[in-house]
């Protein structure tokens, strides 16, 4: 093993080894130390023992294999001899040709088997049927073995498994011999066999000798190996090969790779060893080893020859400042002498300074990653960049963005930039441009040069930066007077697009920017650019989503007299959601109130909201009850999800499911004051009674839309006049910082109060009390105060199912119109009622009722017990009927059919003003003429 302190790696030394144990201590360790596989001696001992064991095992194995082959050959010989002898025995041919071969051959075969010492002798015919067998139960059965070669006159020997007799396992050897007749043909077969296991060989007698010899050899070799290993253990001090290899590697690493000089000095002051670093630091000659240390530098020679331990004592050696440590070697197991280590503290100080700067800048980059881009606001992100870089990197930081970027738009070809953020210093006087000013930089300025080059530009001395001073001489001159002297401009680029630039300024006593500062400034600007671009993209998408959502929400409340309605819609801070509301006038002066919510945010939620709102409008046109409307809406959402899935039933990665949408649908009838409500996964409404008390009706809960297969239930409330029905989405009562119970308590407190508040005042009170500080979800709020239609404006008649009843009811209706002052539309109303009542009597079933409602328009309703609905068609000139419903459609402003649990209602609406009545009269005349206008006549 090579020495430790040996630059030329030729002198042997013991490395890092402790004091050797004495001979008595080593002898006392005994066999236990020899079996220690971590030591070289233990490994040699175990290896020798393993080799001897393998040799003995190989010899025994070879002998066993040879014995097996001998046993097989002996079994083959015995089987063949027995089979041939019995096949050629006298009387064999006659016995085979006798009437009962078994009676003749069975005793002979058993006697021959016992005499020959085989396990079986079987005689069989040419078809393999046994005549004899040691087991009488097998006589007459098929022989197991190969007989075809023997039928051709050949003798065969084969190895098979399973004897005819029950015996221990093992291979069987059987011979099959043909028995020839007088003419030389084969008339029978004889087979004899023996188990190899039953053959006794010499192996059983030799086995004790083999094992005895192997044991003696093992004992002798182990003893010799133990003696050799014991001596080897004393010489290697019990170390293993891995430890010795590791010590040698440590020797090379410490001596030649360490960045400290190492000197070994003998007790006589002779320099025994100097590593490469020591030679470099002290500029030692090539033959410095074996010289006296007194021949070195005077100051260093006195220190090394002093014979006193030294710790980190600093000495000047040439132009280097060295820290010296001196320690004796004798106490650590080496020869008497000294070890000196030398460290160049001049370079260490420089490295420490650079490391500190790098650490500070890494910390600044970490802080920038944490602080920038937290709000997804372009201006705020630019301000965060300016704030994080001052004053640790620059005294003043300004951020200029291209004009479209701050609005969330894509950067265009313009180079005009707007000052977006400033931080540090006296901003109002040191920064040449204030926040918000639009700047058009000249081509010679550092900003434009950085923009064109796409990388950072350094202006170490602004007094010599002619292009910067020419941009705005007055402003740049004042900035220099206040101490601005150095500038680094970095383009803000993200995804290959320039968004703007960051300007880093240093003033007064701060050192100038150097070239090494550019890479850090670019790294800081790159991180900020990604954050700004993310904020820009978010702003653009948010603006698009808000625009889409605003276009899909109702722009106002339709005119109607049943409810006084007010509403509020507040989008979430994080993004646009899918909340919506609607007020839909229905026939019969009724009004439908709708509030819905699509789970999620963004364009998809807004677009889905628009689809569902349109569907609700379409379904409400059919005048469906709330539960049926929600069932149709649920089926629509399920179909939308299915259509947006791929052909294999999996959701397309470009589409999103609508499942999670909720809706509440209510219909208010001002005639009766009844309000029918159904909901699908949506929060129930609140009702504020005229006395100011608040209640939460128990509307039956149903699952959200899109799950399918679940029924929807309704509840009917009777609301007194001036009651307020409050509908809302879950964003009003639920937030990440509070649970739903707390939100309901806040809502209850806001609604409960003085009576007589308008719906708009109620909306504002609710928003002020329940709105979270930072809404994470959209909020839709709809407040409707109920009104009742005066009883004097409602007229009802029961109609018998008799054509003669049409005239009296018609006359009563005309009289009611005169009482209401609606004589101008009396004629058309009389005609409409005549047609509807006649159709109800002729085609419907009792009970038949007529109702007139005097509201914003005149509403005529004729109901009967039949569910058959009339259909509008154009009658032919030869038809006797079919023109009545056509004329009703021409005279009425609107008409339709509404189904009830029992029967239907056909309704019409007519305007109240005289101009409409005159237009209706003209329409009547034209319609009648068109009905009888046949070009064929």
PDB file of N, CA, C and O in Angstrom, residues 487-508:
ATOM      1  N   UNK A 487     -27.622  53.175 -15.531  1.00  0.00           N
ATOM      2  CA  UNK A 487     -28.898  52.645 -15.979  1.00  0.00           C
ATOM      3  C   UNK A 487     -28.708  51.279 -16.638  1.00  0.00           C
ATOM      4  O   UNK A 487     -27.747  51.076 -17.391  1.00  0.00           O
ATOM      5  N   UNK A 488     -29.648  50.368 -16.334  1.00  0.00           N
ATOM      6  CA  UNK A 488     -29.769  49.095 -17.055  1.00  0.00           C
ATOM      7  C   UNK A 488     -31.202  48.996 -17.556  1.00  0.00           C
ATOM      8  O   UNK A 488     -32.157  49.109 -16.777  1.00  0.00           O
ATOM      9  N   UNK A 489     -31.356  48.798 -18.858  1.00  0.00           N
ATOM     10  CA  UNK A 489     -32.678  48.654 -19.488  1.00  0.00           C
ATOM     11  C   UNK A 489     -32.823  47.211 -19.945  1.00  0.00           C
ATOM     12  O   UNK A 489     -31.956  46.684 -20.655  1.00  0.00           O
ATOM     13  N   UNK A 490     -33.935  46.571 -19.547  1.00  0.00           N
ATOM     14  CA  UNK A 490     -34.170  45.171 -19.895  1.00  0.00           C
ATOM     15  C   UNK A 490     -35.552  45.060 -20.535  1.00  0.00           C
ATOM     16  O   UNK A 490     -36.545  45.494 -19.938  1.00  0.00           O
ATOM     17  N   UNK A 491     -35.650  44.482 -21.741  1.00  0.00           N
ATOM     18  CA  UNK A 491     -36.981  44.262 -22.338  1.00  0.00           C
ATOM     19  C   UNK A 491     -37.756  43.212 -21.531  1.00  0.00           C
ATOM     20  O   UNK A 491     -37.173  42.233 -21.052  1.00  0.00           O
ATOM     21  N   UNK A 492     -39.044  43.421 -21.390  1.00  0.00           N
ATOM     22  CA  UNK A 492     -39.922  42.441 -20.749  1.00  0.00           C
ATOM     23  C   UNK A 492     -40.509  41.571 -21.850  1.00  0.00           C
ATOM     24  O   UNK A 492     -41.388  41.995 -22.602  1.00  0.00           O
ATOM     25  N   UNK A 493     -39.995  40.343 -21.952  1.00  0.00           N
ATOM     26  CA  UNK A 493     -40.417  39.439 -23.010  1.00  0.00           C
ATOM     27  C   UNK A 493     -40.983  38.168 -22.396  1.00  0.00           C
ATOM     28  O   UNK A 493     -40.410  37.612 -21.461  1.00  0.00           O
ATOM     29  N   UNK A 494     -42.099  37.716 -22.952  1.00  0.00           N
ATOM     30  CA  UNK A 494     -42.718  36.461 -22.515  1.00  0.00           C
ATOM     31  C   UNK A 494     -43.301  35.771 -23.733  1.00  0.00           C
ATOM     32  O   UNK A 494     -44.001  36.398 -24.530  1.00  0.00           O
ATOM     33  N   UNK A 495     -42.977  34.516 -23.889  1.00  0.00           N
ATOM     34  CA  UNK A 495     -43.469  33.706 -25.009  1.00  0.00           C
ATOM     35  C   UNK A 495     -43.116  34.340 -26.353  1.00  0.00           C
ATOM     36  O   UNK A 495     -43.909  34.313 -27.311  1.00  0.00           O
ATOM     37  N   UNK A 496     -41.911  34.950 -26.409  1.00  0.00           N
ATOM     38  CA  UNK A 496     -41.439  35.537 -27.646  1.00  0.00           C
ATOM     39  C   UNK A 496     -42.052  36.866 -28.004  1.00  0.00           C
ATOM     40  O   UNK A 496     -41.824  37.369 -29.101  1.00  0.00           O
ATOM     41  N   UNK A 497     -42.818  37.482 -27.090  1.00  0.00           N
ATOM     42  CA  UNK A 497     -43.492  38.752 -27.364  1.00  0.00           C
ATOM     43  C   UNK A 497     -42.976  39.794 -26.382  1.00  0.00           C
ATOM     44  O   UNK A 497     -42.884  39.528 -25.174  1.00  0.00           O
ATOM     45  N   UNK A 498     -42.638  40.983 -26.882  1.00  0.00           N
ATOM     46  CA  UNK A 498     -42.173  42.075 -26.041  1.00  0.00           C
ATOM     47  C   UNK A 498     -43.395  42.789 -25.465  1.00  0.00           C
ATOM     48  O   UNK A 498     -44.287  43.212 -26.200  1.00  0.00           O
ATOM     49  N   UNK A 499     -43.428  42.921 -24.146  1.00  0.00           N
ATOM     50  CA  UNK A 499     -44.538  43.566 -23.452  1.00  0.00           C
ATOM     51  C   UNK A 499     -44.196  44.981 -23.010  1.00  0.00           C
ATOM     52  O   UNK A 499     -45.093  45.794 -22.793  1.00  0.00           O
ATOM     53  N   UNK A 500     -42.929  45.257 -22.847  1.00  0.00           N
ATOM     54  CA  UNK A 500     -42.503  46.565 -22.360  1.00  0.00           C
ATOM     55  C   UNK A 500     -41.056  46.486 -21.950  1.00  0.00           C
ATOM     56  O   UNK A 500     -40.276  45.692 -22.500  1.00  0.00           O
ATOM     57  N   UNK A 501     -40.672  47.298 -20.961  1.00  0.00           N
ATOM     58  CA  UNK A 501     -39.281  47.277 -20.503  1.00  0.00           C
ATOM     59  C   UNK A 501     -39.219  47.718 -19.048  1.00  0.00           C
ATOM     60  O   UNK A 501     -40.100  48.420 -18.537  1.00  0.00           O
ATOM     61  N   UNK A 502     -38.162  47.250 -18.383  1.00  0.00           N
ATOM     62  CA  UNK A 502     -37.885  47.645 -17.005  1.00  0.00           C
ATOM     63  C   UNK A 502     -36.586  48.445 -16.993  1.00  0.00           C
ATOM     64  O   UNK A 502     -35.587  48.055 -17.621  1.00  0.00           O
ATOM     65  N   UNK A 503     -36.585  49.578 -16.292  1.00  0.00           N
ATOM     66  CA  UNK A 503     -35.423  50.460 -16.195  1.00  0.00           C
ATOM     67  C   UNK A 503     -34.922  50.464 -14.753  1.00  0.00           C
ATOM     68  O   UNK A 503     -35.675  50.823 -13.836  1.00  0.00           O
ATOM     69  N   UNK A 504     -33.675  50.058 -14.561  1.00  0.00           N
ATOM     70  CA  UNK A 504     -33.058  50.032 -13.245  1.00  0.00           C
ATOM     71  C   UNK A 504     -32.033  51.174 -13.168  1.00  0.00           C
ATOM     72  O   UNK A 504     -31.098  51.240 -13.984  1.00  0.00           O
ATOM     73  N   UNK A 505     -32.203  52.073 -12.173  1.00  0.00           N
ATOM     74  CA  UNK A 505     -31.373  53.260 -12.038  1.00  0.00           C
ATOM     75  C   UNK A 505     -30.613  53.213 -10.711  1.00  0.00           C
ATOM     76  O   UNK A 505     -31.140  52.728  -9.709  1.00  0.00           O
ATOM     77  N   UNK A 506     -29.385  53.734 -10.746  1.00  0.00           N
ATOM     78  CA  UNK A 506     -28.618  53.912  -9.508  1.00  0.00           C
ATOM     79  C   UNK A 506     -28.239  55.384  -9.392  1.00  0.00           C
ATOM     80  O   UNK A 506     -27.933  56.047 -10.402  1.00  0.00           O
ATOM     81  N   UNK A 507     -28.226  55.851  -8.138  1.00  0.00           N
ATOM     82  CA  UNK A 507     -28.019  57.279  -7.880  1.00  0.00           C
ATOM     83  C   UNK A 507     -26.947  57.468  -6.830  1.00  0.00           C
ATOM     84  O   UNK A 507     -26.612  56.545  -6.074  1.00  0.00           O
ATOM     85  N   UNK A 508     -26.427  58.694  -6.785  1.00  0.00           N
ATOM     86  CA  UNK A 508     -25.548  59.195  -5.728  1.00  0.00           C
ATOM     87  C   UNK A 508     -24.399  58.239  -5.433  1.00  0.00           C
ATOM     88  O   UNK A 508     -23.593  57.949  -6.303  1.00  0.00           O
TER      89      UNK A 508
END
